[in-house]
Short mmCIF file of C-alpha atoms in Angstrom, two decimals:
data_model
loop_
_atom_site.label_atom_id
_atom_site.label_comp_id
_atom_site.label_asym_id
_atom_site.label_seq_id
_atom_site.Cartn_x
_atom_site.Cartn_y
_atom_site.Cartn_z
CA ASN V 478 102.19 112.75 105.51
CA ALA V 479 105.46 111.75 103.93
CA GLY V 480 104.16 110.89 100.60
CA VAL V 481 105.48 107.82 98.72
CA MET V 482 108.96 107.03 99.92
CA GLN V 483 111.30 105.24 97.48
CA ASN V 484 114.92 104.13 98.45
CA PRO V 485 117.51 104.24 97.49
CA ARG V 486 117.41 107.25 95.29
CA HIS V 487 120.49 106.24 93.22
CA LEU V 488 121.72 102.47 92.93
CA VAL V 489 124.79 101.40 91.19
CA ARG V 490 125.12 97.76 90.38
CA ARG V 491 127.68 95.59 88.47
CA ARG V 492 126.37 93.22 85.84
CA GLY V 493 125.08 89.93 87.34
CA GLN V 494 124.48 91.60 90.67
CA GLU V 495 120.97 91.74 92.32
CA ALA V 496 119.09 95.06 92.74
CA ARG V 497 116.38 95.59 95.37
CA LEU V 498 114.24 98.81 95.11
CA ARG V 499 111.85 99.63 98.02
CA CYS V 500 108.75 101.65 98.05
CA SER V 501 106.68 102.69 101.09
CA PRO V 502 103.30 103.91 100.02
CA MET V 503 101.38 106.86 101.48
CA LYS V 504 99.63 106.18 104.63
CA GLY V 505 96.25 104.63 103.97
CA HIS V 506 97.14 103.38 100.51
CA SER V 507 96.84 99.91 99.94
CA HIS V 508 97.58 99.82 96.20
CA VAL V 509 101.10 99.98 94.69
CA TYR V 510 102.36 100.23 91.17
CA TRP V 511 105.79 100.15 89.67
CA TYR V 512 106.68 102.00 86.42
CA ARG V 513 110.00 101.91 84.71
CA GLN V 514 111.32 105.14 82.76
CA LEU V 515 113.98 105.23 80.14
CA PRO V 516 115.82 108.60 79.54
CA GLU V 517 113.74 110.82 77.43
CA GLU V 518 110.76 108.38 77.46
CA GLY V 519 107.45 107.95 79.08
CA LEU V 520 106.71 105.66 82.11
CA LYS V 521 106.02 101.91 81.33
CA PHE V 522 103.78 100.07 83.60
CA MET V 523 105.33 97.03 85.24
CA VAL V 524 103.21 95.58 88.06
CA TYR V 525 100.29 96.49 90.22
CA LEU V 526 100.01 95.04 93.74
CA GLN V 527 97.78 95.12 96.58
CA LYS V 528 98.58 93.95 100.08
CA GLU V 529 100.26 90.44 99.75
CA ASN V 530 98.69 90.22 96.13
CA ILE V 531 99.95 90.71 92.72
CA ILE V 532 96.83 92.15 90.66
CA ASP V 533 98.54 92.74 87.41
CA GLU V 534 102.03 91.94 86.36
CA SER V 535 101.38 92.34 82.51
CA GLY V 536 104.44 94.81 82.25
CA MET V 537 106.95 92.78 84.09
CA PRO V 538 109.60 90.86 82.24
CA LYS V 539 109.30 87.33 82.43
CA GLU V 540 112.55 86.54 83.83
CA ARG V 541 114.81 88.24 86.49
CA PHE V 542 112.06 90.63 87.81
CA SER V 543 109.94 90.02 90.80
CA ALA V 544 107.87 92.24 93.07
CA GLU V 545 106.10 91.82 96.39
CA PHE V 546 104.10 93.88 98.75
CA PRO V 547 104.02 92.03 102.10
CA LYS V 548 101.42 92.54 104.87
CA GLU V 549 104.09 94.41 106.68
CA GLY V 550 106.88 96.72 105.27
CA PRO V 551 107.43 98.17 101.87
CA SER V 552 106.80 96.90 98.41
CA ILE V 553 110.09 95.57 96.83
CA LEU V 554 110.98 95.45 93.24
CA ARG V 555 113.67 92.86 92.76
CA ILE V 556 115.80 92.50 89.65
CA GLN V 557 118.16 89.51 89.67
CA GLN V 558 121.41 89.35 87.63
CA VAL V 559 121.19 92.90 86.15
CA VAL V 560 122.20 93.74 82.65
CA ARG V 561 122.99 97.22 81.32
CA GLY V 562 119.55 97.39 79.72
CA ASP V 563 118.01 97.29 83.25
CA SER V 564 119.54 100.85 83.79
CA ALA V 565 116.57 103.27 84.11
CA ALA V 566 114.60 105.12 86.66
CA TYR V 567 112.04 103.12 88.48
CA PHE V 568 108.96 104.86 89.89
CA CYS V 569 106.55 103.75 92.45
CA ALA V 570 103.06 105.08 93.06
CA SER V 571 100.50 104.35 95.53
CA SER V 572 96.59 105.01 95.54
CA PRO V 573 93.77 104.52 98.06
CA LEU V 574 91.66 103.19 95.40
CA PRO V 575 92.30 100.88 92.39
CA ASN V 576 93.90 102.54 89.45
CA TYR V 577 92.93 106.14 90.68
CA GLY V 578 94.41 108.86 92.44
CA TYR V 579 98.17 107.85 92.00
CA THR V 580 100.92 109.70 93.94
CA PHE V 581 104.38 108.92 92.85
CA GLY V 582 107.52 108.60 94.72
CA SER V 583 110.71 110.39 93.47
CA GLY V 584 112.20 107.16 91.90
CA THR V 585 115.14 105.09 92.17
CA ARG V 586 117.77 105.51 89.44
CA LEU V 587 119.55 102.22 88.56
CA THR V 588 122.65 102.34 86.88
CA VAL V 589 124.23 98.91 85.96
CA VAL V 590 127.98 99.13 85.09
CA GLY J 578 101.46 98.85 72.43
CA GLU J 579 100.93 102.23 73.59
CA SER J 580 97.64 103.99 72.86
CA VAL J 581 98.65 107.30 74.25
CA GLY J 582 101.00 109.53 72.26
CA LEU J 583 102.05 113.21 71.94
CA HIS J 584 102.23 115.37 68.93
CA LEU J 585 105.46 117.41 69.85
CA PRO J 586 108.36 116.31 71.91
CA THR J 587 109.54 119.88 72.75
CA LEU J 588 107.68 123.07 72.96
CA SER J 589 109.24 126.34 73.73
CA VAL J 590 107.08 129.25 75.05
CA GLN J 591 107.69 132.65 75.93
CA GLU J 592 107.40 133.65 79.53
CA GLY J 593 103.87 135.10 80.20
CA ASP J 594 102.51 133.37 77.20
CA ASN J 595 99.85 130.59 77.22
CA SER J 596 101.12 127.11 76.56
CA ILE J 597 99.17 124.34 74.81
CA ILE J 598 100.45 120.84 74.99
CA ASN J 599 98.54 118.27 72.96
CA CYS J 600 98.08 114.54 73.11
CA ALA J 601 96.32 111.85 70.98
CA TYR J 602 94.95 108.64 72.08
CA SER J 603 93.79 105.81 70.12
CA ASN J 604 91.66 103.71 72.51
CA SER J 605 88.07 104.97 72.25
CA ALA J 606 87.29 102.90 75.31
CA SER J 607 89.48 105.16 77.57
CA ASP J 608 87.25 106.91 79.99
CA TYR J 609 89.66 108.86 82.21
CA PHE J 610 92.52 111.01 81.39
CA ILE J 611 95.24 112.64 83.62
CA TRP J 612 97.84 115.16 82.84
CA TYR J 613 101.30 114.95 84.90
CA LYS J 614 104.07 117.09 85.30
CA GLN J 615 107.56 115.77 85.79
CA GLU J 616 110.61 118.04 86.83
CA SER J 617 114.07 116.77 86.34
CA GLY J 618 115.07 114.26 89.06
CA LYS J 619 111.53 113.85 90.28
CA GLY J 620 108.55 111.71 89.97
CA PRO J 621 105.31 112.72 88.02
CA GLN J 622 103.10 115.16 89.78
CA PHE J 623 99.36 115.03 89.22
CA ILE J 624 98.17 118.29 87.46
CA ILE J 625 94.50 117.84 86.36
CA ASP J 626 92.25 115.10 85.21
CA ILE J 627 89.10 114.80 83.32
CA ARG J 628 86.62 111.99 82.73
CA SER J 629 85.06 111.21 79.25
CA ASN J 630 81.75 112.52 79.88
CA MET J 631 83.26 116.11 80.11
CA ASP J 632 85.07 117.94 77.44
CA LYS J 633 86.50 120.73 79.53
CA ARG J 634 87.93 120.97 83.20
CA GLN J 635 89.67 123.89 84.59
CA GLY J 636 92.08 124.09 87.39
CA GLN J 637 94.37 127.02 88.77
CA ARG J 638 96.08 128.19 85.47
CA VAL J 639 95.52 124.98 83.76
CA THR J 640 92.68 123.82 81.56
CA VAL J 641 92.14 120.41 80.05
CA LEU J 642 90.19 119.92 76.82
CA LEU J 643 88.81 116.54 75.74
CA ASN J 644 87.88 115.99 72.10
CA LYS J 645 86.28 112.44 71.88
CA THR J 646 85.35 112.75 68.24
CA VAL J 647 89.14 112.95 67.08
CA LYS J 648 90.54 111.33 70.25
CA HIS J 649 92.50 114.44 71.33
CA LEU J 650 93.53 115.74 74.64
CA SER J 651 95.20 119.00 75.36
CA LEU J 652 96.65 120.79 78.37
CA GLN J 653 96.65 124.72 78.30
CA ILE J 654 98.79 126.48 80.99
CA ALA J 655 97.91 130.15 81.18
CA ALA J 656 100.64 132.83 81.73
CA THR J 657 103.50 130.34 81.69
CA GLN J 658 106.09 130.98 84.41
CA PRO J 659 109.58 129.67 84.73
CA GLY J 660 108.27 127.09 87.26
CA ASP J 661 106.33 125.46 84.59
CA SER J 662 109.50 124.07 83.02
CA ALA J 663 109.22 120.32 83.09
CA VAL J 664 108.17 117.32 80.89
CA TYR J 665 104.32 116.87 80.74
CA PHE J 666 102.69 113.45 80.06
CA CYS J 667 99.29 112.74 79.30
CA ALA J 668 97.98 109.34 80.64
CA GLU J 669 94.79 107.12 80.34
CA ASN J 670 93.01 104.31 81.55
CA MET J 671 89.87 102.45 80.22
CA ASN J 672 88.25 101.76 83.56
CA ARG J 673 89.20 101.36 87.38
CA ASP J 674 90.04 97.71 86.48
CA ASP J 675 93.01 98.83 84.30
CA LYS J 676 96.40 100.46 85.00
CA ILE J 677 97.15 103.88 83.90
CA ILE J 678 99.02 104.22 80.70
CA PHE J 679 101.60 107.02 79.90
CA GLY J 680 102.52 108.82 76.71
CA LYS J 681 105.97 109.76 75.86
CA GLY J 682 105.85 113.40 77.15
CA THR J 683 106.40 116.90 75.77
CA ARG J 684 109.26 118.98 77.24
CA LEU J 685 108.30 122.57 77.84
CA HIS J 686 110.84 125.12 77.76
CA ILE J 687 110.26 128.70 78.86
CA LEU J 688 112.11 131.45 77.05
CA PRO J 689 112.86 134.59 79.00
#
């Protein structure tokens, strides 16, 4: 069991470019959660998805951010027209049941220059 | 806003001593609490959890205490080792219909 796989581990984007972050959940897990972490801070919830459905996106910024979890393939967190303030570590977690038994990936560290 | 917070941002403990990391929560409806450990450059790792119908739960070298009266949660690590150096987060959710919310974290330093 490879655990939750996130890629890339590090991503550098120039302001105005798009960032795509990928998350492959653990085998058998159909619930995926994205969190953002600023340096020296806790993890802030962004979005909760189940296969092909967004369950809770209350933590997602209204503009430029979107997430999907297609029937086949990884979950994708997409940030359009990145700005310096988007620089952070983005963590994905998956679980076999809703909101219980999270396993986190190692994160993607996004740097916007 | 966040309902989970921590009393101390940094805790320094002598190797071999016990560590106690504290957490306050404000939502009395929360019924599930989790402690996570995050090492540098890694994602949070589950340590131990507790439901609101319990006040104490023990794991290997770790104990979580829950005081619902004062809405306080603590993590005790026995015989602290260098490998325990990390940031520790408490987290909560109200029920299975809600996401897990994280507090800000406490950095644990182990002194030789």
